[in-house]
Coordinates of C-alpha atoms and ligand atoms in Angstrom, one line a residue:
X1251 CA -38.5 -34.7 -39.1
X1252 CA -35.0 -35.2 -40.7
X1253 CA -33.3 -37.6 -39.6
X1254 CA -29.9 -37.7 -38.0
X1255 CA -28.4 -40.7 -40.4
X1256 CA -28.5 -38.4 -43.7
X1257 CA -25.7 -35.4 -44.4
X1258 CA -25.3 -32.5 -43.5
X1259 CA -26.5 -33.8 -40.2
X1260 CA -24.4 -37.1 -40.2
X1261 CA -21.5 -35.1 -40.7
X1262 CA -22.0 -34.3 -36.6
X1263 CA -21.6 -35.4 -32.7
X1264 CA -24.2 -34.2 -30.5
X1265 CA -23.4 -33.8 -27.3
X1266 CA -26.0 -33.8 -24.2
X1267 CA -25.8 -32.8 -20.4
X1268 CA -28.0 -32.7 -18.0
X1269 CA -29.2 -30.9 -15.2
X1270 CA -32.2 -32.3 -12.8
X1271 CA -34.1 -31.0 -10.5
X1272 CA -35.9 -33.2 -7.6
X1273 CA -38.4 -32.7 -5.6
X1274 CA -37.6 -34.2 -2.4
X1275 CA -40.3 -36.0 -0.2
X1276 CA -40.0 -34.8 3.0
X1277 CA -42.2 -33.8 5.4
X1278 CA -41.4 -30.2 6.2
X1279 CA -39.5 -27.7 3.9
X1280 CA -35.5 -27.1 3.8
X1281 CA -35.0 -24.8 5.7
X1282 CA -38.4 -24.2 8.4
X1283 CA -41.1 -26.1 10.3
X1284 CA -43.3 -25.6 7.1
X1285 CA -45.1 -28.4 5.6
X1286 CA -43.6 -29.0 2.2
X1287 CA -46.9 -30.0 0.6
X1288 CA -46.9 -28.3 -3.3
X1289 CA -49.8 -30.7 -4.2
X1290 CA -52.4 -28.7 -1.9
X1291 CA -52.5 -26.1 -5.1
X1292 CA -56.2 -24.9 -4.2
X1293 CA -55.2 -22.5 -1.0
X1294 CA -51.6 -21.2 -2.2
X1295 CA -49.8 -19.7 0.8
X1296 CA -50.9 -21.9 3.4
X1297 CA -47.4 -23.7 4.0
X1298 CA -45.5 -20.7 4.8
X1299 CA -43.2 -20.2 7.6
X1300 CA -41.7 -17.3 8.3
X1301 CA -38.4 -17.8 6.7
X1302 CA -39.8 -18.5 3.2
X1303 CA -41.3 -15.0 3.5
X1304 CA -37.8 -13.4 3.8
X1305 CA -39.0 -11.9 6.9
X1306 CA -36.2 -10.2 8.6
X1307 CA -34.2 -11.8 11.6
X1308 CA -35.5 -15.2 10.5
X1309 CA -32.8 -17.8 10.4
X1310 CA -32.5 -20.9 8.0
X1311 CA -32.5 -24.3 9.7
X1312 CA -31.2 -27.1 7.8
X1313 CA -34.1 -30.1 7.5
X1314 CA -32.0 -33.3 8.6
X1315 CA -34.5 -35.5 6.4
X1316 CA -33.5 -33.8 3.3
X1317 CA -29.9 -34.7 3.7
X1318 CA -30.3 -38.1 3.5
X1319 CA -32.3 -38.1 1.1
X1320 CA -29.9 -36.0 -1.1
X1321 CA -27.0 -39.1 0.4
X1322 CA -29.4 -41.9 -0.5
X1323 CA -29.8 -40.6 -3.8
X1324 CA -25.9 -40.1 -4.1
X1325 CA -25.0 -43.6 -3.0
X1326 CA -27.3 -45.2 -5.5
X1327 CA -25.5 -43.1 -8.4
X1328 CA -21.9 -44.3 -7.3
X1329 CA -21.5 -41.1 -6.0
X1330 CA -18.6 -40.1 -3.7
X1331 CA -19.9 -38.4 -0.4
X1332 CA -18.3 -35.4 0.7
X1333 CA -18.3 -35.6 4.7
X1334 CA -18.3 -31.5 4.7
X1335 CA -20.2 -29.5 2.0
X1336 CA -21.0 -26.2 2.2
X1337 CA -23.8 -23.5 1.1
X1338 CA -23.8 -20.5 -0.8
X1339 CA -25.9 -17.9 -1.3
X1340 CA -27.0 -17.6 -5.4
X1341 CA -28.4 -14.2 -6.0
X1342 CA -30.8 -12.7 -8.5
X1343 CA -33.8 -11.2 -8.3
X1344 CA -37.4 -12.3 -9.4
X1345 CA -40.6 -12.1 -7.3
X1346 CA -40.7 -15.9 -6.6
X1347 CA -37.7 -15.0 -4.9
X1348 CA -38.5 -12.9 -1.8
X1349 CA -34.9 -13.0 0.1
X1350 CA -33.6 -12.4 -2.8
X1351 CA -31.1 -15.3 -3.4
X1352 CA -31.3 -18.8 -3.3
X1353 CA -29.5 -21.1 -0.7
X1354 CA -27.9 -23.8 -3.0
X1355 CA -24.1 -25.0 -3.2
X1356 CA -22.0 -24.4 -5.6
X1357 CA -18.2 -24.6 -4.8
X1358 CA -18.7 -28.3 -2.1
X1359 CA -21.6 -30.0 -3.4
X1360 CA -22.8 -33.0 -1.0
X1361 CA -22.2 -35.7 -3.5
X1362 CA -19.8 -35.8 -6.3
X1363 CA -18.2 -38.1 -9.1
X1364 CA -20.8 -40.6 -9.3
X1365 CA -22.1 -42.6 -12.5
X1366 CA -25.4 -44.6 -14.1
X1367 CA -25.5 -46.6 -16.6
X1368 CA -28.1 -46.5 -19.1
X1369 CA -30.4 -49.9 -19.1
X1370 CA -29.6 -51.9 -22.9
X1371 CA -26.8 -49.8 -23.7
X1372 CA -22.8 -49.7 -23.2
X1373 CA -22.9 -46.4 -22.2
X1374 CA -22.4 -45.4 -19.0
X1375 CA -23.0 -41.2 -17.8
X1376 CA -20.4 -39.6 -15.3
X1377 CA -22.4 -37.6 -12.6
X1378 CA -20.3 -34.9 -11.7
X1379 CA -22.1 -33.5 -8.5
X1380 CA -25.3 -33.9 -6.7
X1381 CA -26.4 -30.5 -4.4
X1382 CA -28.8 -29.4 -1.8
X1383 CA -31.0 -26.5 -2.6
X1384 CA -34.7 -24.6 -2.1
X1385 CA -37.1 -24.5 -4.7
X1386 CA -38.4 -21.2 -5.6
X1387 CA -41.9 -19.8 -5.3
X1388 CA -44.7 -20.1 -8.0
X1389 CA -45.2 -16.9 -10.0
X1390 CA -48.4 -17.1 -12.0
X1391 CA -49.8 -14.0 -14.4
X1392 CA -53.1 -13.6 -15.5
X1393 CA -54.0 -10.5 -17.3
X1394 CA -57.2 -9.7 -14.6
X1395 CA -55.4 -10.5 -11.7
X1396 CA -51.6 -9.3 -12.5
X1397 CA -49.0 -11.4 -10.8
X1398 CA -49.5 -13.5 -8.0
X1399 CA -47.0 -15.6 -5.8
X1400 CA -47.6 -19.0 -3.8
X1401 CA -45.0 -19.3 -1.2
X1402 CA -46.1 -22.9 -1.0
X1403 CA -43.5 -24.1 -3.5
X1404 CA -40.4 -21.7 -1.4
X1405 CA -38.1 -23.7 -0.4
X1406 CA -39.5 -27.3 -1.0
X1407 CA -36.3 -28.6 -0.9
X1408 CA -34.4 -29.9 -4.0
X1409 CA -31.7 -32.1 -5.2
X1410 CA -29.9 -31.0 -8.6
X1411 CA -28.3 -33.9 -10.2
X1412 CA -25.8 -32.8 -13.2
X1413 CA -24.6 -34.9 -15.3
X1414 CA -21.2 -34.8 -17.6
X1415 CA -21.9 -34.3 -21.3
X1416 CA -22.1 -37.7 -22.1
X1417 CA -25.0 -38.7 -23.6
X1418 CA -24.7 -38.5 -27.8
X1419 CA -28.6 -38.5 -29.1
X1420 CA -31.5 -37.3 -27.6
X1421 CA -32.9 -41.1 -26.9
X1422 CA -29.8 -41.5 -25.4
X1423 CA -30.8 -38.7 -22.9
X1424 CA -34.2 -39.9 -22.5
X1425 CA -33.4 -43.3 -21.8
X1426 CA -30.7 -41.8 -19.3
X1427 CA -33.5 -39.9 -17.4
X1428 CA -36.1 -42.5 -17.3
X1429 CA -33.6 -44.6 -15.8
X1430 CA -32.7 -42.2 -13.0
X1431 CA -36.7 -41.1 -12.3
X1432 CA -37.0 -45.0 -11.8
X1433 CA -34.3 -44.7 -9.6
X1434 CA -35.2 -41.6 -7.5
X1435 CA -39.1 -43.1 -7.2
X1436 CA -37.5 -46.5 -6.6
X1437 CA -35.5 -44.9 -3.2
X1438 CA -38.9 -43.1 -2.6
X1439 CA -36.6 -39.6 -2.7
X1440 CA -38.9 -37.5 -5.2
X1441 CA -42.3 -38.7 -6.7
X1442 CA -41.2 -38.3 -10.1
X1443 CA -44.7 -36.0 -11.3
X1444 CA -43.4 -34.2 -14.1
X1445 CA -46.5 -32.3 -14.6
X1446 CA -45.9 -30.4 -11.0
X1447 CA -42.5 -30.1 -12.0
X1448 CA -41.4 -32.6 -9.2
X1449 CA -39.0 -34.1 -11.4
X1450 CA -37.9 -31.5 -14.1
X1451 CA -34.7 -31.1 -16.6
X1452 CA -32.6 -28.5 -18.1
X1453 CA -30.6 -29.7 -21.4
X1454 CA -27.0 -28.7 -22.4
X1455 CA -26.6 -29.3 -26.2
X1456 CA -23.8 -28.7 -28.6
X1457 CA -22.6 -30.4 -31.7
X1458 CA -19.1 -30.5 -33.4
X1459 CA -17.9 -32.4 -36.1
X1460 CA -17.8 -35.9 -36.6
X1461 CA -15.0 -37.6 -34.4
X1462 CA -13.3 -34.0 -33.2
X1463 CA -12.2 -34.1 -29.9
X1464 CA -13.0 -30.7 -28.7
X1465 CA -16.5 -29.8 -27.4
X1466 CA -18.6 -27.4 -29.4
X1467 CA -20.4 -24.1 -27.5
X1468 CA -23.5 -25.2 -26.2
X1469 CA -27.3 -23.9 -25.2
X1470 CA -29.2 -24.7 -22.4
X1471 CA -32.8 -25.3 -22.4
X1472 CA -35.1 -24.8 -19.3
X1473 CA -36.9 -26.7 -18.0
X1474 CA -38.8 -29.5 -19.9
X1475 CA -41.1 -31.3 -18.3
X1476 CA -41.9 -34.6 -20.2
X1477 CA -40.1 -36.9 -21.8
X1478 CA -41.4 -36.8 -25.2
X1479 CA -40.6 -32.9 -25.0
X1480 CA -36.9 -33.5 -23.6
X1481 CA -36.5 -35.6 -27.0
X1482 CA -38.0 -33.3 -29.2
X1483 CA -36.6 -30.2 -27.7
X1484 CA -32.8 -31.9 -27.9
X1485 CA -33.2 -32.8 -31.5
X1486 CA -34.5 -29.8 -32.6
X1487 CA -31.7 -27.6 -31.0
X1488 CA -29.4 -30.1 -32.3
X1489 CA -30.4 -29.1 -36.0
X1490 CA -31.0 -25.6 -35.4
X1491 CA -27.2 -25.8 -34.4
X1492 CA -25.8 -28.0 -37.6
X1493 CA -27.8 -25.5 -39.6
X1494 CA -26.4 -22.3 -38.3
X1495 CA -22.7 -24.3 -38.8
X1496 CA -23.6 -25.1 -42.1
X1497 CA -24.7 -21.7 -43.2
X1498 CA -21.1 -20.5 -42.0
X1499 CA -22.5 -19.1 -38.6
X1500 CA -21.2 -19.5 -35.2
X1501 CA -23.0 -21.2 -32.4
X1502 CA -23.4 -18.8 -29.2
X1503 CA -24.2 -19.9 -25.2
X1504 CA -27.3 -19.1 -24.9
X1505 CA -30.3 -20.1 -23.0
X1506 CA -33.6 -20.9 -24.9
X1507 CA -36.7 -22.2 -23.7
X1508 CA -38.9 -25.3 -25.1
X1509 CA -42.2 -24.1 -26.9
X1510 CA -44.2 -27.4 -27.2
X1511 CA -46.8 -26.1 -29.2
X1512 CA -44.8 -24.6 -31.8
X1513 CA -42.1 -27.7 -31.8
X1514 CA -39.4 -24.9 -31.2
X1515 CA -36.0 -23.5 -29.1
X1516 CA -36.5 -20.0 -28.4
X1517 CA -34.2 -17.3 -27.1
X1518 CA -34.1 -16.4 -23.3
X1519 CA -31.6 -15.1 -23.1
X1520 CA -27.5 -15.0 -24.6
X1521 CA -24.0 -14.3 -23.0
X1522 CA -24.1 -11.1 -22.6
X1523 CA -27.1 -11.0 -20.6
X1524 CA -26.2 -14.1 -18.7
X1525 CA -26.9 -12.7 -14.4
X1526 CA -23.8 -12.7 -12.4
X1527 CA -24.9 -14.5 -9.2
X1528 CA -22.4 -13.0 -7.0
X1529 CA -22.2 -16.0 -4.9
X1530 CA -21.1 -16.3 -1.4
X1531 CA -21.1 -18.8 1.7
X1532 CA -23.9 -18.7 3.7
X1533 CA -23.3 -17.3 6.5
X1534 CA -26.2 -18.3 8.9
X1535 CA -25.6 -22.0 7.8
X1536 CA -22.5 -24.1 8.9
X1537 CA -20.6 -26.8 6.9
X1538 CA -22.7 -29.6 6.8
X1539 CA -20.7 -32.6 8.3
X1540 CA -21.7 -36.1 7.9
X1541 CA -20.5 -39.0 9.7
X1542 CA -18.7 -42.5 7.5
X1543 CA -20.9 -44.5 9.9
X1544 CA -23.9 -41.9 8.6
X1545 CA -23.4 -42.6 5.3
X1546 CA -22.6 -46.5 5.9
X1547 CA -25.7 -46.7 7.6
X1548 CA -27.5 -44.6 5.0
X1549 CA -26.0 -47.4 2.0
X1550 CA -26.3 -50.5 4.3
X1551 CA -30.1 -49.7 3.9
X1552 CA -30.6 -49.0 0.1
X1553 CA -33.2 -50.6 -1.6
X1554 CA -32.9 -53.1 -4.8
X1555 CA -32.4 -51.0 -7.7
X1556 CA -33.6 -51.3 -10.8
X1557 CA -30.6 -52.4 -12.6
X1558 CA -30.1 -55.3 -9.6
X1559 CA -33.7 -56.3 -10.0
X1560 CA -33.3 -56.8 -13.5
X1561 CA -30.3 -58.9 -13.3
X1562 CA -32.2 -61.0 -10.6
X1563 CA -35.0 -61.1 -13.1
X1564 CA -33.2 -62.6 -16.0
X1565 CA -30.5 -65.1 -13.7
X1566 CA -32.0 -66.1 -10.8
X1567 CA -36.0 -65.8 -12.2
X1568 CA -35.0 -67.2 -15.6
X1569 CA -37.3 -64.1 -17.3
X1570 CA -37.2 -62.6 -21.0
X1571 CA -35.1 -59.4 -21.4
X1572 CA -38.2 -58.2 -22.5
X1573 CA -40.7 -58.8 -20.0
X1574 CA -37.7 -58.2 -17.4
X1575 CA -37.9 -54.1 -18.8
X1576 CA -41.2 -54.4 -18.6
X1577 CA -42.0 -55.3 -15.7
X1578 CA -39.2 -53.4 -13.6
X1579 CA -40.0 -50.1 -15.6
X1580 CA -43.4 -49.9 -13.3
X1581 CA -42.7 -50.1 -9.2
X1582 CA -46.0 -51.2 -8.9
X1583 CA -46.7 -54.4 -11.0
X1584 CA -42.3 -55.1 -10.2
X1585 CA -43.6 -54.5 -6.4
X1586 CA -46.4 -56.9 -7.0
X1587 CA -44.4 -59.4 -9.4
X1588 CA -42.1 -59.8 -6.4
X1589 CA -44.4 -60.6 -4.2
X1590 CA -46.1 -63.6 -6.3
X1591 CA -42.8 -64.7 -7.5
X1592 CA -41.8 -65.3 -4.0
X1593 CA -43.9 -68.0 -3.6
X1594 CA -44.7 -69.6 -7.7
X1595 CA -42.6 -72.4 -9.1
X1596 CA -42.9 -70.8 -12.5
X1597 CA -41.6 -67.2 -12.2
X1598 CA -42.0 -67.0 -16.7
X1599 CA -45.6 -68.1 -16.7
X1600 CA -46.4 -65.7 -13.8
X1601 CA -44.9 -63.3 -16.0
X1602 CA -46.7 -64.1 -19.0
X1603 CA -50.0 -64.0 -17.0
X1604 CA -49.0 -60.9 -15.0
X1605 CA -48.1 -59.1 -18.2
X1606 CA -51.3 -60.5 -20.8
X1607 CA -54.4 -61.2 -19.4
X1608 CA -54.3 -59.7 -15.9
X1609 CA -52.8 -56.4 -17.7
X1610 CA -55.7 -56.9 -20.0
X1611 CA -58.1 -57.3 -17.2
X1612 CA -56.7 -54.6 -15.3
X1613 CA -57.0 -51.8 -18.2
X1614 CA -60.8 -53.5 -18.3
X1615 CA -61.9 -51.9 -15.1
X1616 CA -59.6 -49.0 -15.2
X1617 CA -57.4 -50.4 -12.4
X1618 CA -54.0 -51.0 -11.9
X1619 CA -51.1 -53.2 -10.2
X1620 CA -51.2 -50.6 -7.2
X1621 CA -55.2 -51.7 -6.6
X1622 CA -54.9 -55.1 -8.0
X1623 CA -57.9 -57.4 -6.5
X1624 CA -55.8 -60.6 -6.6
X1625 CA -53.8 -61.3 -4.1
X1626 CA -49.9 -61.8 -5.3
X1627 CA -50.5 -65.4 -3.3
X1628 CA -53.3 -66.2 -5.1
X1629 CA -52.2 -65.0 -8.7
X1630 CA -48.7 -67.0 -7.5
X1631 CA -50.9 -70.3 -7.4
X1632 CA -53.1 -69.4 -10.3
X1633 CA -49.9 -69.7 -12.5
X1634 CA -48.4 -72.7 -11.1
X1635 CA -52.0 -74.2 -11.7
X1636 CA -50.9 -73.3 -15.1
X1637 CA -47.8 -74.3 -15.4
X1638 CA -48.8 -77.7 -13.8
X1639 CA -51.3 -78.0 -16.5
X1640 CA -54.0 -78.8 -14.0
X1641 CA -55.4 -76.1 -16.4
X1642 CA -55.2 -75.5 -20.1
X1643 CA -54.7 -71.6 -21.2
X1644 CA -58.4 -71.2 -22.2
X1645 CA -60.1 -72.4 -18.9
X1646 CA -57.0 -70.2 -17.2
X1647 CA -58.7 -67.1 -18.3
X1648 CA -62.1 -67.7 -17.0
X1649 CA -60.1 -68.8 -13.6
X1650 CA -58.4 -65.4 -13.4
X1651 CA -61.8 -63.4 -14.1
X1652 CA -63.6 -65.7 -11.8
X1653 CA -60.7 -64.3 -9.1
X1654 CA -60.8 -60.9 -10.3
X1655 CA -64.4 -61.2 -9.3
X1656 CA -64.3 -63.0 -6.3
X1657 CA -60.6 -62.1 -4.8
X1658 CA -62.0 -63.9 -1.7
X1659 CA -62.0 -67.2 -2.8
X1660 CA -58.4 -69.7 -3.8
X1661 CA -58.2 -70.6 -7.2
X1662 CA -58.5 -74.3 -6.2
X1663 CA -61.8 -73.2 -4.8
X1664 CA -62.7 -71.4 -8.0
X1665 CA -61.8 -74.3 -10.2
X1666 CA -63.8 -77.2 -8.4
X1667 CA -66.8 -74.8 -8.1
X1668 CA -66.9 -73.9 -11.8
X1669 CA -65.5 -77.0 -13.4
X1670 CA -62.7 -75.6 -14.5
X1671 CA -60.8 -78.9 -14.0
X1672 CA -58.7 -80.1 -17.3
X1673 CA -60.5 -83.5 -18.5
X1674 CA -57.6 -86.2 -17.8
X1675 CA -59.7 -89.1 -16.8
X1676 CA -60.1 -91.9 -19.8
X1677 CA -63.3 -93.1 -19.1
X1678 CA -64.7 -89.8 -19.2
X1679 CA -62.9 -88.9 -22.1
X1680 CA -64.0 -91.9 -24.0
X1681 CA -67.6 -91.8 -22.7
X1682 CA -67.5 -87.9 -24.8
X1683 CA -65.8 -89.2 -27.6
X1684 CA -68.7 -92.0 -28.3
X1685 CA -70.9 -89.5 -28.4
X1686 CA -68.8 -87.4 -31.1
X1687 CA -68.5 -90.1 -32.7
X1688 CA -72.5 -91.1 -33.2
X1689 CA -73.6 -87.7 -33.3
X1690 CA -71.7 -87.3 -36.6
X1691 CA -71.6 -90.1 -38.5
X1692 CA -71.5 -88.5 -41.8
X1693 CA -68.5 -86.5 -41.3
X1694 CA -67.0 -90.8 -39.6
X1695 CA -68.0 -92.0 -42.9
X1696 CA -65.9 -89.6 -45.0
X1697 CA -63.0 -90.2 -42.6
X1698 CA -63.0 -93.3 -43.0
X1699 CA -62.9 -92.9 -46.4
X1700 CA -60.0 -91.5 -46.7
X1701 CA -60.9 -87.6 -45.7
X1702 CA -58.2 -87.5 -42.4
X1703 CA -58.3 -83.9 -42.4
X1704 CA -61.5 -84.1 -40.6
X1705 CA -59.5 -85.4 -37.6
X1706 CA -59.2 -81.6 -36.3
X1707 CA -63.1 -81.7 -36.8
X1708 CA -63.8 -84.2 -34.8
X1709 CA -61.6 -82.7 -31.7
X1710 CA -62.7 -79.6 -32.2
X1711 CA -66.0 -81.4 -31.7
X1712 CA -65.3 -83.2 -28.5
X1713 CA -63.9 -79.5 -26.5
X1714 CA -66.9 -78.1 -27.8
X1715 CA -69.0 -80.8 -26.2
X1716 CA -66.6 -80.5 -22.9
X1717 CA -67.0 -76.9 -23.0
X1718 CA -63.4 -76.7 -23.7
X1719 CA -61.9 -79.1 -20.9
X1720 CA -60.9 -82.3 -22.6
X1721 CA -56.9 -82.8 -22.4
X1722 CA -57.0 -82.3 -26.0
X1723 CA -53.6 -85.2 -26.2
X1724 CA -55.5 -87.9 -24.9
X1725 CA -58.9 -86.8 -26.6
X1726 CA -57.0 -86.8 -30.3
X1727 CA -55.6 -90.1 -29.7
X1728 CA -58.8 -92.0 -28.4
X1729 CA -61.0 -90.0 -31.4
X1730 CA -58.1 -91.4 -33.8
X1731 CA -58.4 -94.9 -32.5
X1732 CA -62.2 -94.8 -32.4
X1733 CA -61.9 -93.6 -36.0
X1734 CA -60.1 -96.0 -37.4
X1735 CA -61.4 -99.2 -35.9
X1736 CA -64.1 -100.2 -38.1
X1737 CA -67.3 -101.4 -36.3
Ligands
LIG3039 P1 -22.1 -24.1 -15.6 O1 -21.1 -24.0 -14.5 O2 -22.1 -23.0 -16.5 O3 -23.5 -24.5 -15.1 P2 -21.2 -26.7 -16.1 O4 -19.8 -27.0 -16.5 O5 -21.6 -27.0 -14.7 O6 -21.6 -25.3 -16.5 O7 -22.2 -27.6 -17.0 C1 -23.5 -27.5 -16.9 C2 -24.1 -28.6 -17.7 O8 -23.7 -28.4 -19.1 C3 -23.6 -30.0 -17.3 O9 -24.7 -30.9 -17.4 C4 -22.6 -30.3 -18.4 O10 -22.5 -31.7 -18.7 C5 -23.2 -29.6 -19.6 N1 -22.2 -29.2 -20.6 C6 -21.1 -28.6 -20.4 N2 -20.4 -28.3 -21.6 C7 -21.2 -28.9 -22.6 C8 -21.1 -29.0 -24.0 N3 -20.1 -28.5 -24.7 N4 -22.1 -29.6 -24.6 C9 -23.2 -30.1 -24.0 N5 -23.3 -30.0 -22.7 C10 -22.4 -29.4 -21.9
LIG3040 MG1 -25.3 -25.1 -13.9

C-alpha cells in the first residue's frame, strides 16, 4: 500500500466522520410488544408484531427501556441531554421497509454536543448528536428463491452516534471506534457483534490540502462492518480522492460502498441521485420529555468507564501503560482482574500472571477470562504467594496448572500437597549441597583449581537435585563456601 508520509499524498489532510449505528439490548422492539431478538436467525419472522408489518391502524409505542439506554449512552460521551426531542418520519422506499419510512429524529435529537477522547492520543472527537431510531428489515436475494424479507430485524431499535469530522487518519478512526464499542459494551447498551451488524459504521471522508482551513467535499461509505475493513476502506478512499485532485479532477458527494474482496470504494450512488426524504414530525408519537431527576438518576448510576478504569489502573493499582490497555480493552479478563485485585497485595504481579501464564493456559484449553476455572480469590492469593516469594516463578507455574486442574482446592493446599514449597531451611539446604558436592568431585577438583565458572554448574546441580525448589541465594552461597573450604 502507499503510504501516507510520501508526496503527492503528504501534500494532504484527511478528514474523517462518523456515523454509528447501535444495536440496542432491550428486551422488546422500539416501537411494539415484539421480542427484539435478531440472533434467532433460523425462523425469520417470528418476532413480528403488528406494527413492524405496516399493518394499517397500528400505532407506534415508544419502548421506555430504549430511552435510557440511548441517555446512558449520551451521558457517558459528555453529551448534553435534550429534556424534549422529537421524531420524524424519514421516507424512502425499499422492501425492508414496509411502512414505507423510517421513525428516526432528525431536527431534536435526544442527545447532543458530546465528546470522547481517543485512549493514547491528544485528540479528543466532538459528538454532535446521538438519536433514537428503528432498524430496518433484512432483505436477502438468492437467485432460486428471489427476495425474501425477515421482519425480525424491523424496528430493533437503534442509537446513531455521529461524530464531527475530527478524526485525521484512518487509525485515528479506528482507534476512535474501538474506544466507543468498549464503551457502549462497557454500559451493556449494544453487544458490540459486528458480524450481525449490531455495532456498524458509515465513514465520511474528504481530503484538502495540507494546513487549508476549509473542508474538502466528501464521500460516505456504508456500512463497514470490521475494523480492519473501516481502516482499509478509509485509506483507500482517501487516495482515490488525492489521485482524482492530482489528475486535475474534482471530488464529488457521493456515496460508495466497501468491497472487501476487491480492497475497493465503489459507487452507490452520486448527488444527483441522492433520495429526498421528505421528512416530517411524527405524528402518532409525542415529544419525548425527560425529567433532570431522570437523567440525574440515569448518570448517578453509570458504570466505570474505560478511560476511569485505566487511570485507576495506572495511579491507584501502580500497573504498566501497557498491561493497563491490555487488560481494560477486554471486559472480561478487566471484570475478572477487578475482582482479584480487590483482594492481592500485589496488583503488578497479578497482572503479570493474569496476562502470561494464565492467558497461556487459557488459549490451552480453548477457554477464556469469561469461563476462567480459578477463582479471582484464589488467583489473588496465588500472586501474593508470588510476590511473597513463598514461591519462586518456576514452581508458580506448576501451582497455577495444579489450580487450573483442581479449582477446588487453595493454593496453600496445592503447595503443601505437591511440595511446591521454596527450599529456605539451612539444614536442608546444606544436607543437598553435600551431596552435590560428593557426587561430583571431578567437576570440585577443577573448581578448586581455579575453574570458578563451574560455580553456575554446581547450582544448577543442587535445583536439579531439589527438583527446582532450593532458594537458589542461599544455595549459591553455601555451595560457594563448601567450595572453597578445602577438606
Ligand atoms: P448530513 O446531514 O448530510 O448527514 P452531516 O453534516 O450530518 O451531513 O454529516 C454527516 C457526517 O459527515 C458527520 O459524521 C460529519 O462529521 C461528516 N462530515 C461532514 N463534512 C465532512 C467532510 N468535509 N469530511 C469528512 N466528513 C464530513
Ligand atoms: Mg447523516
Amino acid at each position: 500500500m502507499t503510504s501516507f508520509e510520501h508526496p503527492p499524498y503528504s501534500d494532504y489532510d484527511v478528514v474523517i466522520g462518523l456515523e454509528v449505528h447501535c444495536q440496542l439490548l432491550t428486551t422488546h422492539k422500539l416501537f411494539s410488544a415484539a421480542a427484539n431478538m435478531t440472533a434467532d436467525a433460523a425462523r425469520p419472522n417470528q418476532h413480528v408484531a403488528h406494527f413492524e408489518q405496516a399493518l394499517p391502524g397500528q400505532l407506534p409505542v415508544l419502548n421506555p427501556e430504549a430511552v435510557k439506554l440511548a441517555v446512558t449512552a449520551g451521558l457517558a460521551l459528555d453529551c448534553h441531554v435534550n429534556l424534549t426531542s422529537v421524531f420524524e418520519r424519514k421516507h424512502y422506499f425499499y422492501p425492508d421497509l414496509p411502512k414505507g419510512y423510517q421513525i428516526t429524529q432528525q431536527a431534536r435529537p435526544v442527545c447532543a454536543q458530546g465528546q470522547l477522547s481517543i485512549p493514547d492520543s491528544n485528540v479528543s472527537v466532538r459528538i454532535a448528536r446521538i438519536q433514537i431510531e428503528e432498524d430496518a428489515a433484512k432483505s436477502t436475494h438468492d437467485d432460486r428463491r428471489g427476495r425474501r424479507i425477515d421482519l425480525n430485524r424491523a424496528s430493533v431499535p437503534l442509537i446513531e452516534i455521529v461524530t464531527e469530522p475530527d478524526m485525521s487518519s484512518a487509525d485515528e478512526a479506528v482507534e476512535f471506534l474501538k474506544e466507543l464499542h468498549l464503551i457502549v459494551r462497557t454500559l451493556q447498551v449494544c453487544s458490540g457483534n459486528m458480524e450481525d451488524g449490531a455495532f456498524r459504521c458509515d465513514a465520511n471522508v474528504s481530503v484538502k490540502k495540507r494546513g487549508s482551513s476549509s473542508l474538502g467535499e466528501r464521500c460516505e461509505l456504508k456500512n463497514i462492518n470490521s475494523f480492519k475493513f473501516i481502516r482499509d476502506a478509509i485509506e483507500f478512499e482517501a487516495r482515490r480522492q488525492i489521485d482524482i485532485l492530482e489528475a486535475g479532477g474534482r471530488i464529488t458527494m457521493q456515496t460508495r460502498s466497501y468491497d472487501a474482496a476487491l480492497g475497493q470504494t465503489t459507487l452507490m450512488r452520486d448527488k444527483e441521485n441522492a433520495p429526498d426524504y421528505r421528512f416530517m414530525p411524527e405524528p402518532d408519537l409525542p415529544a419525548l420529555t425527560l425529567s433532570t431527576a431522570y437523567v440525574e438518576e440515569l448518570r448517578a448510576h453509570l458504570p466505570e468507564l474505560p478511560a476511569a478504569r485505566r487511570v485507576r489502573y495506572v495511579r491507584q493499582l501502580g500497573l504498566s501503560h501497557q498491561d493497563t490497555s491490555i487488560i481494560s480493552s477486554n471486559l472480561a479478563l478487566a471484570s475478572y482482574f477487578d475482582q482479584a485485585s480487590a483482594l492481592c497485595a500485589s496488583p503488578q504481579t497479578l497482572a503479570n500472571w493474569v496476562l502470561n501464564e494464565m492467558t497461556l493456559v487459557l488459549s490451552e484449553q480453548g477457554a477464556s477470562f469469561e469461563s476462567c476455572p480459578v477463582s479471582p480469590a484464589y488467583m489473588a492469593r496465588f500472586a501474593d504467594l508470588v510476590s511473597e516469594d513463598v514461591i519462586n516463578s518456576k514452581l508458580a507455574k506448576k501451582l497455577l496448572r495444579l489450580m487450573v486442574k483442581h479449582p477446588e482446592c487453595t493454593p496453600e493446599h496445592l503447595l503443601e500437597a505437591h511440595h511446591l514449597v521454596v527450599i529456605r531451611d539451612e539444614d536442608v539446604l546444606q544436607a543437598l549441597v553435600s551431596q552435590v558436592i560428593e557426587g561430583n568431585s571431578v567437576q570440585v577438583a577443577q573448581y578448586r583449581a581455579g575453574k570458578e565458572a563451574l560455580l553456575g554448574y554446581f547450582v544448577g546441580q543442587l535445583m536439579k537435585l531439589s527438583q527446582g525448589k532450593a532458594d537458589p541465594v542461599v544455595g549459591k552461597a553455601l555451595l560457594m563456601k563448601e567450595l572453597t573450604t578445602l577438606d
